[in-house]
PDB file of C-alpha atoms in Angstrom:
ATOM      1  CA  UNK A 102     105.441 100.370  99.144  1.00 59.00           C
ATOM      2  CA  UNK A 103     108.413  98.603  97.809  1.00 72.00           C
ATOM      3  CA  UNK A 104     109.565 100.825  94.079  1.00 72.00           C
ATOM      4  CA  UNK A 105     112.010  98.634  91.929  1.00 74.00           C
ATOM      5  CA  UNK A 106     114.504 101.101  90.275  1.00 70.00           C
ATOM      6  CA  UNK A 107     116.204  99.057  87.106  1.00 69.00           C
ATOM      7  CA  UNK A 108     117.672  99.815  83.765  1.00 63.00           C
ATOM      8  CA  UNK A 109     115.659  98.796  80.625  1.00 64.00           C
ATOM      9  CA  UNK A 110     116.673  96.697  77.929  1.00 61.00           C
ATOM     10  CA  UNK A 111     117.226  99.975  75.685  1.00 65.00           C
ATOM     11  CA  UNK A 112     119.624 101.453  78.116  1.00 64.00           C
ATOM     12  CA  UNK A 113     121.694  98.484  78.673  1.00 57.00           C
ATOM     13  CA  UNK A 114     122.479  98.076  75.099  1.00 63.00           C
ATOM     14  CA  UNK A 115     123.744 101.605  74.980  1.00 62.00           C
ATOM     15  CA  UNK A 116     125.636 101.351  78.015  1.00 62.00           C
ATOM     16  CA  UNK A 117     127.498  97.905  76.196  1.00 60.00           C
ATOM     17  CA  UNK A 118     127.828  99.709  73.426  1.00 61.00           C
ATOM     18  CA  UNK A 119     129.233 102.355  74.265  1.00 58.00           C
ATOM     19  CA  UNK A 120     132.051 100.801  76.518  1.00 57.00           C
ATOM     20  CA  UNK A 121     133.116  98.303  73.700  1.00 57.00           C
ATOM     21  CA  UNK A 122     136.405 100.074  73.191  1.00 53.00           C
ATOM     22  CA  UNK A 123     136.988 100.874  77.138  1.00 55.00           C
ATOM     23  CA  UNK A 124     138.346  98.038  80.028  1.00 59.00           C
ATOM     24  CA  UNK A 125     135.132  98.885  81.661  1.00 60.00           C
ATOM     25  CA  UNK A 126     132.275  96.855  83.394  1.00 64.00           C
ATOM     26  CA  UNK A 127     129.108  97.807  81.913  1.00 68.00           C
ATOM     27  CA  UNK A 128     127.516  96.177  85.373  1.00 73.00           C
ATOM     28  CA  UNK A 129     129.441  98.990  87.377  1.00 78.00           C
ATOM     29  CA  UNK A 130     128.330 101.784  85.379  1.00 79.00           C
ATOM     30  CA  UNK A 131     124.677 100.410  86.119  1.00 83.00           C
ATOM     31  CA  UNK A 132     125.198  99.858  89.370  1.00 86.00           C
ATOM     32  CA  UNK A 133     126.595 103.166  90.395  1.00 87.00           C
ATOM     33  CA  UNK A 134     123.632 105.304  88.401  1.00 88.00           C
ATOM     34  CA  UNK A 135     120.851 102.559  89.629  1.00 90.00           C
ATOM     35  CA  UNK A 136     121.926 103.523  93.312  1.00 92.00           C
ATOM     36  CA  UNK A 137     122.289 107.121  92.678  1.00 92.00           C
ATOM     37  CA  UNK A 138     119.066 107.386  91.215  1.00 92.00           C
ATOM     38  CA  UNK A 139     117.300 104.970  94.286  1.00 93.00           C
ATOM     39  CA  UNK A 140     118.627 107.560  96.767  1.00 94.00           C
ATOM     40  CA  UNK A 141     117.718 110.390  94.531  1.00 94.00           C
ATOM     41  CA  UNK A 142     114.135 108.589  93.914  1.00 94.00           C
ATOM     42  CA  UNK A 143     114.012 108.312  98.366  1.00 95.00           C
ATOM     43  CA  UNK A 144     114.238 111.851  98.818  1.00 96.00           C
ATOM     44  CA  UNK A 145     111.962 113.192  95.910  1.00 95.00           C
ATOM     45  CA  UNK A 146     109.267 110.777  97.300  1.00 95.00           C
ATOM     46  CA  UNK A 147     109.685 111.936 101.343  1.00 96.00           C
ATOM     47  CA  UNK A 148     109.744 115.505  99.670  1.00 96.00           C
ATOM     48  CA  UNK A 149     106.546 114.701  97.564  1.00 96.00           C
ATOM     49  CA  UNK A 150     105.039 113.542 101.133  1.00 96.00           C
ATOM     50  CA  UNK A 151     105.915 116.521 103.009  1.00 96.00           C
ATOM     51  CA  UNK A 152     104.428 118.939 100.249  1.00 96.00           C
ATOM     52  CA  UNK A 153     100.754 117.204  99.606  1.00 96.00           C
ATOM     53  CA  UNK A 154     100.172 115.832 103.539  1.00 96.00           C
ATOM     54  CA  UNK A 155      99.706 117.795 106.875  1.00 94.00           C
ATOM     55  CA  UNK A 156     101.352 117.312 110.260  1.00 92.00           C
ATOM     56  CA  UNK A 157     103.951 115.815 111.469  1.00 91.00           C
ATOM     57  CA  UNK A 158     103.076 111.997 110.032  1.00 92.00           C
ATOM     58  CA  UNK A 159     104.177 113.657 106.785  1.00 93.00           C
ATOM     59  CA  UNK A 160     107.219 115.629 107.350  1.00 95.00           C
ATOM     60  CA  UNK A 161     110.175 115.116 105.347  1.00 95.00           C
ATOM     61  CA  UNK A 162     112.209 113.784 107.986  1.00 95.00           C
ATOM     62  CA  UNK A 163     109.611 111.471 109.164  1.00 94.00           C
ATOM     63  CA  UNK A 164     109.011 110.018 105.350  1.00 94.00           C
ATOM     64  CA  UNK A 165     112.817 109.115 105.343  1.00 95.00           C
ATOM     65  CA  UNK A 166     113.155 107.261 108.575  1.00 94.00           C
ATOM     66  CA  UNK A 167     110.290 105.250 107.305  1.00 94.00           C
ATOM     67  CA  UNK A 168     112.271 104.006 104.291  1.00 95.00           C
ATOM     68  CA  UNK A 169     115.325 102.299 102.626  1.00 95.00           C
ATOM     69  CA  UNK A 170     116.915 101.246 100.403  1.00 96.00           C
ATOM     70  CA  UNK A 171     118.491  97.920  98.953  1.00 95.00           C
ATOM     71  CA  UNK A 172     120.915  99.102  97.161  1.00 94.00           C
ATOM     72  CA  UNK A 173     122.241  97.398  93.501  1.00 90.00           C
ATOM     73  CA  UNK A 174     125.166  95.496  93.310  1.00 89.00           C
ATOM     74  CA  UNK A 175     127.469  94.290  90.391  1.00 83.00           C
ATOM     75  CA  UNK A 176     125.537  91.150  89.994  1.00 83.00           C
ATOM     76  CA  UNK A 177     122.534  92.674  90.434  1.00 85.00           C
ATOM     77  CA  UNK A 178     121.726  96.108  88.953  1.00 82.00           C
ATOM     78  CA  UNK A 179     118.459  96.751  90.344  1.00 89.00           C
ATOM     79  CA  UNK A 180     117.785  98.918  93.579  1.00 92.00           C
ATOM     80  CA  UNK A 181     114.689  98.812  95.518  1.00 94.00           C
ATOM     81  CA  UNK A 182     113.254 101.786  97.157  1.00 95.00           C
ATOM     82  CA  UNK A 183     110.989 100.641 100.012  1.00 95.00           C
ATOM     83  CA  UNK A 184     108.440 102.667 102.464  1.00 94.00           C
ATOM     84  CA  UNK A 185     107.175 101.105 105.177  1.00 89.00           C
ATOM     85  CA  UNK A 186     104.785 102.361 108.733  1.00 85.00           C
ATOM     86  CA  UNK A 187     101.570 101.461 110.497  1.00 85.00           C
ATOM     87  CA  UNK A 188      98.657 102.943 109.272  1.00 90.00           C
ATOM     88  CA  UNK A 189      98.471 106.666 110.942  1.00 93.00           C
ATOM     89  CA  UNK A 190      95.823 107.992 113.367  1.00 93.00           C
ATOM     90  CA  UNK A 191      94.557 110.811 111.756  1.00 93.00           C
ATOM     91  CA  UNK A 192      95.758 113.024 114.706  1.00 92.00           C
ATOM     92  CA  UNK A 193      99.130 111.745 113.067  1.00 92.00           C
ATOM     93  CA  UNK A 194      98.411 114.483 110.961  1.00 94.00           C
ATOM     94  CA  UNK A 195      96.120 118.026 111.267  1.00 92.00           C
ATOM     95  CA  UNK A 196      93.815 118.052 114.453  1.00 91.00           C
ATOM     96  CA  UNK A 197      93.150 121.580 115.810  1.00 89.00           C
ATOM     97  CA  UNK A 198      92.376 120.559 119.494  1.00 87.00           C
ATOM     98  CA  UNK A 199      92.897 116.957 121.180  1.00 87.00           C
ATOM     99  CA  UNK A 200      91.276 118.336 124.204  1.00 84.00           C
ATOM    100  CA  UNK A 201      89.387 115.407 125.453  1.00 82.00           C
ATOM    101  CA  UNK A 202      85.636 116.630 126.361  1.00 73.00           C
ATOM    102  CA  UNK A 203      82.316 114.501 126.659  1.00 65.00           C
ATOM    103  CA  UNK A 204      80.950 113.889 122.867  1.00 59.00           C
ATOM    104  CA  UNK A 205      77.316 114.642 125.063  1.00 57.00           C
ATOM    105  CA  UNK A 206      75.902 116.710 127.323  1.00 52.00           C
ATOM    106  CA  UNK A 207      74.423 116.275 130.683  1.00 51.00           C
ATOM    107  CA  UNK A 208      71.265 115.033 129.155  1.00 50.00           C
ATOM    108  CA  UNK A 209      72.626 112.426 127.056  1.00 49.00           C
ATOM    109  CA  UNK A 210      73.084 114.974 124.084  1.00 47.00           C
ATOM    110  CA  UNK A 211      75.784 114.993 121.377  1.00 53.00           C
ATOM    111  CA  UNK A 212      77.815 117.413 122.499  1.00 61.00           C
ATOM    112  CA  UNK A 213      78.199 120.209 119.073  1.00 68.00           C
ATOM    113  CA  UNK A 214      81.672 120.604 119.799  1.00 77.00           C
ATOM    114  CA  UNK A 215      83.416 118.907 117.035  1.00 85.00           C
ATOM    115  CA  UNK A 216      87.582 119.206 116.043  1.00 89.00           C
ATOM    116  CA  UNK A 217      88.588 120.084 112.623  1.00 92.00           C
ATOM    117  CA  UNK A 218      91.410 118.987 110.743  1.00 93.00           C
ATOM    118  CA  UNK A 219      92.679 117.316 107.769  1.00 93.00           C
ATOM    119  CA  UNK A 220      95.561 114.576 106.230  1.00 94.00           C
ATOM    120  CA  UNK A 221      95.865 116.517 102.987  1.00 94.00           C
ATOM    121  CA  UNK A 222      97.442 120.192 102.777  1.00 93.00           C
ATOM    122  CA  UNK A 223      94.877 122.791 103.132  1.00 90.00           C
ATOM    123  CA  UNK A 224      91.917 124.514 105.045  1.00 86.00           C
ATOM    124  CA  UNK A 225      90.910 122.279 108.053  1.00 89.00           C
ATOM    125  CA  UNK A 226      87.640 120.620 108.159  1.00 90.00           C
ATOM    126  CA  UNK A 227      85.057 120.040 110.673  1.00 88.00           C
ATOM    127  CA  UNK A 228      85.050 116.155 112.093  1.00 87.00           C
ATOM    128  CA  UNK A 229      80.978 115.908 111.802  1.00 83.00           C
ATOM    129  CA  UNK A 230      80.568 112.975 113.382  1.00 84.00           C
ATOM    130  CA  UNK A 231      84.366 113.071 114.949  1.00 87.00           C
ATOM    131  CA  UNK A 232      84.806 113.674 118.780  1.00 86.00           C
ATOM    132  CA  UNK A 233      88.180 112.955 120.655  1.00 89.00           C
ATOM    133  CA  UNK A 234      88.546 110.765 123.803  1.00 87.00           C
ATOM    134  CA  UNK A 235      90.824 109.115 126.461  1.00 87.00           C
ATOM    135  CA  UNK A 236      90.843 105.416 126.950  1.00 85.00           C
ATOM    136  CA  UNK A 237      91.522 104.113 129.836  1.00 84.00           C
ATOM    137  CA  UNK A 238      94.569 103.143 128.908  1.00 88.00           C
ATOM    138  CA  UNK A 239      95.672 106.602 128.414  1.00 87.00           C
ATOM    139  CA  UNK A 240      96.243 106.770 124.217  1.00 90.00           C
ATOM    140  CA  UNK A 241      93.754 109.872 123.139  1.00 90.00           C
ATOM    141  CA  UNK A 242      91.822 109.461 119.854  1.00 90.00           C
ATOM    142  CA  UNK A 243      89.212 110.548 117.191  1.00 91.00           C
ATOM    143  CA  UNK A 244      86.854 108.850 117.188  1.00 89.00           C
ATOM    144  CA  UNK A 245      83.403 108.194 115.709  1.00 86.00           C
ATOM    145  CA  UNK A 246      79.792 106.067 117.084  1.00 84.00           C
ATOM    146  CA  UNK A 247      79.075 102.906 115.229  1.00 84.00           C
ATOM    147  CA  UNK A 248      75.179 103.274 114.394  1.00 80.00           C
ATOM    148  CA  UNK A 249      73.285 100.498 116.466  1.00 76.00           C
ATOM    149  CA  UNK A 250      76.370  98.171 117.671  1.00 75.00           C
ATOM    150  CA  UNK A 251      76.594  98.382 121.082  1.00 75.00           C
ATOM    151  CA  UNK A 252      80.171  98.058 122.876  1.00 73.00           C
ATOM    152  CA  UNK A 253      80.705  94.489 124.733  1.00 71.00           C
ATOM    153  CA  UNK A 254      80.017  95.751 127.938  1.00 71.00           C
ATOM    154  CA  UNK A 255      76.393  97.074 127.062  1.00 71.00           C
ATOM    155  CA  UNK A 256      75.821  93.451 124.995  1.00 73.00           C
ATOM    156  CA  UNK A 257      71.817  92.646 125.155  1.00 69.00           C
ATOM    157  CA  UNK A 258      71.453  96.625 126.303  1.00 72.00           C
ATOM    158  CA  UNK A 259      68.516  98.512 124.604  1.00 72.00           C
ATOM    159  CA  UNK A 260      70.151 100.413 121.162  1.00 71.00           C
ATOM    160  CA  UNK A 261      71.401 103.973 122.721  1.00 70.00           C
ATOM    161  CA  UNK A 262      74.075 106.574 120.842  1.00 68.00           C
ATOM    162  CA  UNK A 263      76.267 106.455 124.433  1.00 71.00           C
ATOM    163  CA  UNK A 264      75.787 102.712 124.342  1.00 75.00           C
ATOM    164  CA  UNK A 265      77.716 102.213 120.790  1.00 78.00           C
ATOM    165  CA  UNK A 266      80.799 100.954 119.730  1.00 82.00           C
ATOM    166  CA  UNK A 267      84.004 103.192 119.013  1.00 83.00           C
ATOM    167  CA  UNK A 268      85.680 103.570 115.729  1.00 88.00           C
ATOM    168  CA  UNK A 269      89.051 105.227 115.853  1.00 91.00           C
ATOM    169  CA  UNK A 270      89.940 107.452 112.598  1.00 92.00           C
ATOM    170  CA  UNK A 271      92.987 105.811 110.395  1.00 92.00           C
ATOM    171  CA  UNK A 272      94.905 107.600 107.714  1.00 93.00           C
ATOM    172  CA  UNK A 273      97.036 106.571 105.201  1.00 93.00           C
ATOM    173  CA  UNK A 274     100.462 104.819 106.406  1.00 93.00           C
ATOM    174  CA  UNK A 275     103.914 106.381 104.071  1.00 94.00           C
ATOM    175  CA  UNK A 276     103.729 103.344 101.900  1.00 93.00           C
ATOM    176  CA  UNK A 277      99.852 104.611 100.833  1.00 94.00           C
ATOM    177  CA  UNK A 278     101.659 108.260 100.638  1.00 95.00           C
ATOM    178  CA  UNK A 279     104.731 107.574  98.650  1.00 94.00           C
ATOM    179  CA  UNK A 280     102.359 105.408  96.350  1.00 93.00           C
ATOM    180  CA  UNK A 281     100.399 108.391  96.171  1.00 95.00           C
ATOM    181  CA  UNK A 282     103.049 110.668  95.095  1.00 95.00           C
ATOM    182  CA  UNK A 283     104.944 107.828  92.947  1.00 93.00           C
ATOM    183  CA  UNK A 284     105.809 109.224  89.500  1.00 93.00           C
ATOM    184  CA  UNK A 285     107.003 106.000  87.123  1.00 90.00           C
ATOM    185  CA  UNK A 286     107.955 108.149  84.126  1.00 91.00           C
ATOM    186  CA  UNK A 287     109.638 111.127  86.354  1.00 92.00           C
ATOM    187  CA  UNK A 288     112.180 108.412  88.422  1.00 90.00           C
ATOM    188  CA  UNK A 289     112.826 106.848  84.926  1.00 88.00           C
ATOM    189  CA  UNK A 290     113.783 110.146  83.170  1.00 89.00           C
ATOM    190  CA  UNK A 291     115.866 110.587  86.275  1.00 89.00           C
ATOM    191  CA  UNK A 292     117.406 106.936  85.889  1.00 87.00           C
ATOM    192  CA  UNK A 293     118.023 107.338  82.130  1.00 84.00           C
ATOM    193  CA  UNK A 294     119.830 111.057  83.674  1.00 88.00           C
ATOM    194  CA  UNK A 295     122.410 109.518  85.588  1.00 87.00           C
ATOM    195  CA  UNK A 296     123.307 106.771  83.097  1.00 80.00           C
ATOM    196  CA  UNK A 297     124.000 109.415  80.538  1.00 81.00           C
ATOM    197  CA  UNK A 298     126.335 110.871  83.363  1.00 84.00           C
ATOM    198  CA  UNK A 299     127.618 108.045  84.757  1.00 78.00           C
ATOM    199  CA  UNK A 300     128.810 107.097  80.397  1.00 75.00           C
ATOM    200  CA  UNK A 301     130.156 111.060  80.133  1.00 76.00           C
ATOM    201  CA  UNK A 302     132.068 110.775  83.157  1.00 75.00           C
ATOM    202  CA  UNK A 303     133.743 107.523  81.762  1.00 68.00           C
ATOM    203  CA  UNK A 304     134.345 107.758  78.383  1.00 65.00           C
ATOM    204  CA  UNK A 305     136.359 110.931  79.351  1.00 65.00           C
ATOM    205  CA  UNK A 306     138.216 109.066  81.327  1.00 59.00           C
ATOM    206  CA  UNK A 307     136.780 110.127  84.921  1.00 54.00           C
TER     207      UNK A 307
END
């Protein structure tokens, strides 16, 4: 997710306005409060994460080392506010056991053992059709059965449920969850905050 923070056209005549009779640069004022607001707007967001999303994909800390910030310069008074990650497993997030047991039984059952878990905050829910495995290259998953595609190696195989394809379980990456949590009007109230400061602080001199 990449968030633009900028002044509008309302602000920025005020800000001239008001520094008419002062040796100041309206683009510094703007600058200063578009940067404090970008790193203000970066931690509401990875806060935002932590409180609506389970597990560890989600924590606070997490949210921020997934993001940055391009920060607004003299000539440029806009900041940009960007998240960025692969798309999460969704044991990236809540799964109450990754114990890796055989989704059937010895008679070529589904197995009824099923996790539970869940991406947003809350009670855990059962993975119906969820089981977790191993691959053989180690990385353990949840996963689900493809109805009636077979994997490559049982190509041309008669149609059976231990025959089928694997689909690993995705969840959203922290651009999908800072979208998610993205307030427009909240980081602009903020914004139009800090110029109001950022004018206090000069036209008393600071």
């Amino acid at each position: 997710m990449i968030l633009e923070v900028k002044v509008d056209e309302t602000d920025y005549g005020r800000v001239i306005q008001s520094l008419r009779i002062l040796d100041k640069s309206e683009e510094s004022i703007l600058k200063t409060a578009v940067n404090n607001t970008a790193r203000q707007t970066r931690e509401l967001l990875a806060k935002k994460i932590a409180a609506r999303y389970a597990g560890k994909a989600a924590r606070k800390s997490e949210a921020l080392k997934s993001s940055r910030i391009e920060k607004a310069t003299v000539s440029s008074t806009e900041a940009v506010v960007i998240f960025s990650s692969p798309i999460h497993e969704v044991k990236d997030f809540h799964v109450t056991s990754l114990k890796v047991r055989s989704p059937y039984t010895g008679k070529g059952r589904y197995s009824t053992f099923r996790p539970r878990g869940n991406v947003l905050k809350g009670s855990s829910k059962k993975f119906d059709e969820g089981f977790v495995v191993r691959f053989r290259s180690g990385h353990v998953a949840v996963v689900s059965r493809v109805p009636g595609e077979n994997m490559k190696k049982y190509a041309g195989k008669p149609k059976k449920p231990h025959y089928e394809k694997l689909r690993v379980w995705y969840s959203p990456s922290k651009a999908s969850m800072a979208k998610n949590v993205y307030d427009a009007d909240e980081i602009s109230k903020r914004l139009h905050e800090e110029i109001n400061k950022m004018l206090d602080k000069v036209l008393k001199g600071g």
